[in-house]
Amino acid sequence: MRTTDHVAAAGLRVVVLGGTGYLGRHIGEAFLADGAQVHLVSRNPADPRLVRMDLLTAGPAELTAFFGSLGPDVVVNAAGRAWRADEAEMTAGNADLVLRVTESLVGLPRPPRLIQLGTVHEYGAGTQGAGTPEEQEPAPVTPYGRTKLLGTQAVLRAAADHGLDGVVLRLGNVIGAGVPAGSLFGMVAAHLGAAARAESLGEKPDELRLPPLRAHRDVVDLHDAVDAVRAAATAPAADVSGQVVNIGRGEAVPMDALIHRMVELSGVDLPVVETVPDQPTRTDAQWQQLDVSRAQRLLGWQPRRTLDASLRDLLAAAVPAPVNGRK
């Protein structure tokens, strides 16, 4: 990220939708540290200082009145559904909500910049050995990818038809502290935590049983993803408005090696067994690799943190002593 971005963000009025979620809360903390005025929006905020709003039921008029009352410079949409939701629920959170947000923002006297958080899963299958550029026609193969693509399309239409200053950051698979429990990494971290507790009691931990890990994924560190949002908030409108920008490592990481490295870093003596699951074959794309050259060109952004640093952050809460003590 450009070194001046944190200075440019000072004094900005920033609204983060999904402000208590995995990405939203870290984005909010980063903007606060930059000196921005931050409003975190959540359906069930634990902190009474946060803004309570059910985004799934809020109509365009309510959203327009809300945004109009705050007069934000930047709106970050970190809301949505990914885990433990069916396609209808994902459509409501990932597509319908985005459409209502864009409709409300274009009606404001001074529309803010909208930063929509998209996903690599919008692309579908990548070409083995090559990075996927933003120009590639999306062909998502999962409900999550399909519904997130609808959200992206809503932002791009609003930019083209109504001049909305909107940009979509198409994120790789984000890993770091607090990763959702429904994800592969969250599930493995929880299992490692339970195994560490069993070891401390002198008990033998249960083996970690996973489906065959044959996929290659583009993963991006949580802090790097947050830095990309900060850079997008202050980039010139002429550069980013109406654009999709890939945010990832720019490489395809084998998931089996990454999970085994995660176990190694945990310090837990845990056997990993890959089994053939008694369920339908997953339809996820087997190769995901993003071309991130546009992010470097338009945002001055590039991934900086190592995979080990990301995994250590992820494991720290679940297995604190081994993770903090390993080199």
XYZ file of C-alpha atoms in Angstrom:
327
model
C 0.000 0.000 0.000
C 1.197 3.534 -0.685
C 2.756 5.014 2.453
C 0.613 8.164 2.185
C -2.749 6.360 2.204
C -3.105 6.414 5.992
C -2.558 10.181 5.928
C -5.124 10.689 3.156
C -7.690 8.673 5.132
C -7.460 10.958 8.171
C -10.757 12.797 8.625
C -12.672 10.702 6.099
C -16.192 9.678 7.102
C -16.293 5.911 6.563
C -19.286 3.570 6.887
C -18.547 -0.160 7.090
C -21.508 -2.447 6.383
C -21.047 -5.754 8.162
C -18.861 -3.878 10.612
C -18.652 -6.636 13.230
C -17.871 -9.437 10.762
C -14.552 -11.099 9.994
C -13.376 -8.465 7.512
C -15.540 -5.554 8.610
C -14.214 -5.212 12.128
C -10.579 -5.228 10.969
C -11.344 -2.688 8.239
C -13.016 -0.444 10.788
C -10.068 -0.693 13.189
C -7.636 0.199 10.406
C -9.579 3.313 9.375
C -9.883 4.373 13.012
C -6.114 4.055 13.369
C -5.757 6.245 10.278
C -7.796 8.980 11.950
C -11.019 8.444 9.997
C -14.506 8.889 11.453
C -15.850 5.345 11.335
C -19.421 4.052 11.615
C -19.716 0.264 11.901
C -23.112 -1.132 10.897
C -24.309 -4.501 12.176
C -27.581 -6.282 12.780
C -26.576 -7.413 16.264
C -23.726 -5.202 17.506
C -22.359 -6.211 20.897
C -21.081 -2.661 21.410
C -23.897 -0.132 21.904
C -21.744 2.543 20.222
C -22.100 0.732 16.900
C -24.932 1.357 14.450
C -27.724 -1.225 14.655
C -29.445 -1.962 11.349
C -30.778 -5.142 9.752
C -29.339 -4.730 6.266
C -31.306 -7.697 4.940
C -34.621 -5.953 5.579
C -33.666 -2.282 5.169
C -35.203 -0.838 2.000
C -33.659 1.783 -0.325
C -35.543 4.641 1.379
C -34.277 3.654 4.844
C -30.754 3.236 3.508
C -30.878 6.565 1.678
C -32.006 8.343 4.860
C -29.284 6.592 6.849
C -26.469 7.444 4.440
C -27.830 10.957 4.023
C -27.719 11.551 7.765
C -24.051 10.534 7.987
C -22.766 12.035 4.752
C -20.003 9.450 4.316
C -17.042 9.862 2.012
C -16.587 6.092 1.732
C -18.916 3.127 2.181
C -17.303 -0.312 2.464
C -19.638 -3.245 1.939
C -18.187 -6.066 4.018
C -21.632 -7.598 4.624
C -22.807 -10.822 3.033
C -23.280 -14.558 3.490
C -20.680 -17.230 2.817
C -20.851 -20.056 5.338
C -23.780 -22.132 6.551
C -26.278 -20.492 4.207
C -28.279 -21.771 1.249
C -28.389 -20.066 -2.147
C -31.516 -18.056 -1.314
C -29.868 -16.672 1.835
C -26.698 -15.926 -0.116
C -28.713 -14.134 -2.791
C -30.336 -11.932 -0.146
C -27.020 -11.039 1.493
C -24.666 -10.951 -1.484
C -26.843 -9.640 -4.327
C -30.145 -8.076 -3.232
C -28.478 -6.032 -0.501
C -25.867 -4.649 -2.896
C -28.556 -3.590 -5.342
C -30.416 -1.678 -2.612
C -27.202 -0.040 -1.431
C -26.308 1.169 -4.922
C -29.857 2.464 -5.469
C -29.710 4.422 -2.234
C -26.239 5.870 -2.839
C -26.896 7.188 -6.346
C -29.835 9.189 -4.958
C -27.672 11.183 -2.543
C -26.714 14.791 -3.311
C -23.053 13.834 -2.812
C -22.657 10.092 -3.340
C -19.690 8.507 -1.549
C -17.236 6.024 -2.944
C -18.542 2.472 -2.610
C -15.983 -0.281 -2.076
C -17.622 -3.640 -2.697
C -15.767 -6.713 -1.444
C -16.029 -9.380 -4.126
C -14.409 -12.801 -4.309
C -12.144 -14.917 -6.480
C -14.987 -17.452 -6.552
C -16.807 -15.202 -9.014
C -14.387 -16.336 -11.728
C -14.936 -20.070 -11.482
C -12.206 -22.264 -12.938
C -8.846 -20.686 -13.679
C -6.236 -21.785 -16.177
C -3.632 -23.988 -14.532
C -0.285 -22.252 -14.316
C -1.670 -18.799 -15.120
C -3.165 -15.896 -13.220
C -6.737 -14.834 -13.935
C -7.010 -11.189 -15.061
C -10.002 -8.968 -14.395
C -10.917 -9.100 -18.096
C -11.752 -12.817 -17.912
C -15.476 -13.524 -18.239
C -16.698 -14.846 -14.869
C -18.202 -18.344 -14.809
C -18.806 -19.150 -11.128
C -19.472 -22.764 -10.164
C -20.747 -22.321 -6.588
C -23.774 -20.550 -5.100
C -21.423 -18.225 -3.252
C -19.591 -17.271 -6.433
C -22.823 -16.799 -8.387
C -24.442 -14.553 -5.797
C -21.304 -12.480 -5.230
C -21.045 -11.944 -8.984
C -24.579 -10.517 -8.971
C -23.413 -8.018 -6.365
C -20.412 -7.054 -8.470
C -22.629 -6.560 -11.502
C -24.950 -4.269 -9.525
C -22.019 -2.008 -8.615
C -20.672 -1.917 -12.168
C -24.123 -1.095 -13.600
C -24.588 1.736 -11.127
C -21.175 3.098 -12.076
C -21.873 2.863 -15.822
C -25.504 4.046 -15.795
C -25.593 6.523 -12.907
C -21.976 7.591 -12.372
C -21.606 5.894 -8.987
C -18.021 6.071 -7.744
C -17.868 2.337 -7.101
C -14.992 -0.137 -7.150
C -15.023 -3.908 -6.602
C -12.096 -5.561 -4.858
C -12.165 -9.201 -5.918
C -10.484 -10.879 -2.944
C -8.668 -14.187 -2.850
C -9.367 -16.526 0.054
C -8.629 -14.349 3.095
C -6.736 -15.965 5.973
C -5.757 -14.559 9.331
C -6.883 -14.214 12.929
C -10.566 -14.895 13.512
C -11.213 -16.707 10.242
C -14.840 -17.987 10.220
C -15.381 -21.378 11.816
C -17.330 -22.576 8.772
C -14.293 -22.275 6.511
C -11.672 -24.986 6.010
C -9.058 -22.966 7.882
C -11.412 -22.132 10.722
C -12.401 -25.776 11.107
C -8.778 -26.959 11.154
C -7.828 -24.263 13.698
C -10.667 -25.338 15.990
C -9.612 -28.982 15.689
C -6.017 -28.072 16.518
C -7.175 -26.136 19.564
C -9.127 -29.140 20.819
C -6.162 -31.414 20.105
C -3.815 -29.134 22.060
C -6.157 -29.207 25.050
C -6.317 -32.997 24.853
C -2.506 -33.218 24.780
C -2.251 -30.965 27.833
C -4.440 -33.442 29.708
C -2.309 -36.377 28.598
C -4.971 -37.609 26.203
C -4.498 -38.677 22.598
C -6.100 -36.144 20.240
C -8.556 -37.228 17.591
C -7.050 -37.400 14.116
C -7.922 -34.661 11.668
C -10.033 -36.198 8.894
C -10.415 -34.123 5.739
C -11.634 -34.723 2.212
C -8.891 -35.001 -0.426
C -7.162 -31.629 -0.670
C -6.347 -31.420 -4.375
C -7.235 -27.786 -5.028
C -4.856 -24.866 -5.482
C -6.126 -21.580 -4.076
C -5.029 -17.960 -4.184
C -4.982 -16.853 -0.551
C -4.422 -13.349 0.772
C -3.467 -12.266 4.261
C -6.130 -10.445 6.250
C -3.874 -7.433 6.856
C -2.982 -7.223 3.168
C -6.679 -7.314 2.256
C -7.410 -4.494 4.719
C -4.554 -2.457 3.249
C -6.111 -2.891 -0.200
C -9.394 -1.443 1.093
C -7.550 1.515 2.607
C -5.748 2.114 -0.687
C -9.011 1.910 -2.648
C -10.613 4.483 -0.343
C -8.101 7.170 -1.296
C -7.210 6.295 -4.907
C -8.214 8.836 -7.590
C -11.727 8.264 -8.907
C -10.418 8.435 -12.467
C -8.304 5.358 -11.725
C -10.709 3.082 -9.876
C -14.334 4.100 -10.425
C -16.206 1.366 -12.281
C -13.261 -1.026 -11.988
C -12.818 -4.571 -10.697
C -9.439 -5.046 -8.995
C -8.010 -8.440 -8.020
C -6.533 -8.691 -4.520
C -4.552 -11.859 -3.819
C -1.075 -13.335 -3.570
C -0.904 -13.821 -7.312
C -0.046 -17.487 -6.881
C -1.935 -20.754 -6.532
C -1.143 -22.421 -3.222
C -1.705 -26.205 -2.854
C -4.204 -26.694 -0.063
C -2.769 -29.984 1.169
C 0.649 -28.403 1.733
C -0.913 -25.364 3.417
C -2.969 -27.449 5.851
C 0.003 -29.652 6.719
C 2.087 -26.512 7.310
C -0.662 -25.193 9.553
C -0.506 -28.370 11.652
C 3.282 -28.172 11.776
C 3.248 -24.566 12.972
C 0.710 -25.411 15.673
C 3.186 -27.675 17.432
C 0.437 -30.256 17.956
C 1.234 -33.893 17.200
C -1.842 -34.501 15.082
C -2.241 -37.049 12.276
C -4.021 -35.733 9.170
C -6.037 -38.268 7.219
C -7.494 -37.435 3.811
C -10.583 -39.525 3.166
C -13.113 -39.869 0.376
C -16.241 -38.242 1.841
C -19.626 -39.892 1.671
C -21.206 -36.858 -0.011
C -21.526 -35.317 -3.479
C -18.298 -34.188 -5.114
C -17.518 -30.530 -4.535
C -17.908 -28.313 -7.551
C -15.350 -25.694 -6.486
C -12.776 -24.655 -9.059
C -9.579 -26.639 -8.584
C -7.223 -23.850 -9.669
C -7.464 -20.274 -8.435
C -4.693 -17.821 -9.183
C -5.244 -14.086 -9.529
C -3.366 -11.666 -11.737
C -2.802 -8.772 -9.309
C -0.924 -6.404 -11.629
C -3.897 -4.015 -11.815
C -3.849 -3.594 -8.025
C -0.193 -2.599 -8.189
C -0.849 -0.185 -11.031
C -4.027 1.511 -9.751
C -3.700 1.203 -5.974
C 0.038 0.941 -5.409
C -0.821 -2.277 -3.560
C 0.923 -5.624 -3.441
C 0.838 -8.569 -1.009
C 3.500 -8.230 1.678
C 2.923 -10.838 4.384
C 4.179 -14.408 4.182
C 1.969 -17.471 4.359
C 3.605 -18.472 7.633
C 2.756 -15.091 9.141
C -0.875 -15.530 8.091
C -1.045 -19.031 9.549
C 0.569 -17.959 12.814
C -2.016 -15.207 13.200
C -4.786 -17.679 12.473
C -3.508 -20.190 15.016
C -2.547 -17.783 17.797
C -5.911 -17.788 19.576
C -6.469 -21.537 19.203
C -2.980 -22.769 20.062
C -1.190 -19.806 21.700
C 1.871 -21.354 23.315
C 3.213 -23.500 20.437
C 2.487 -20.862 17.825
C 4.156 -18.057 19.742
C 7.102 -20.224 20.598
C 7.879 -21.711 17.195
C 10.431 -20.176 14.868
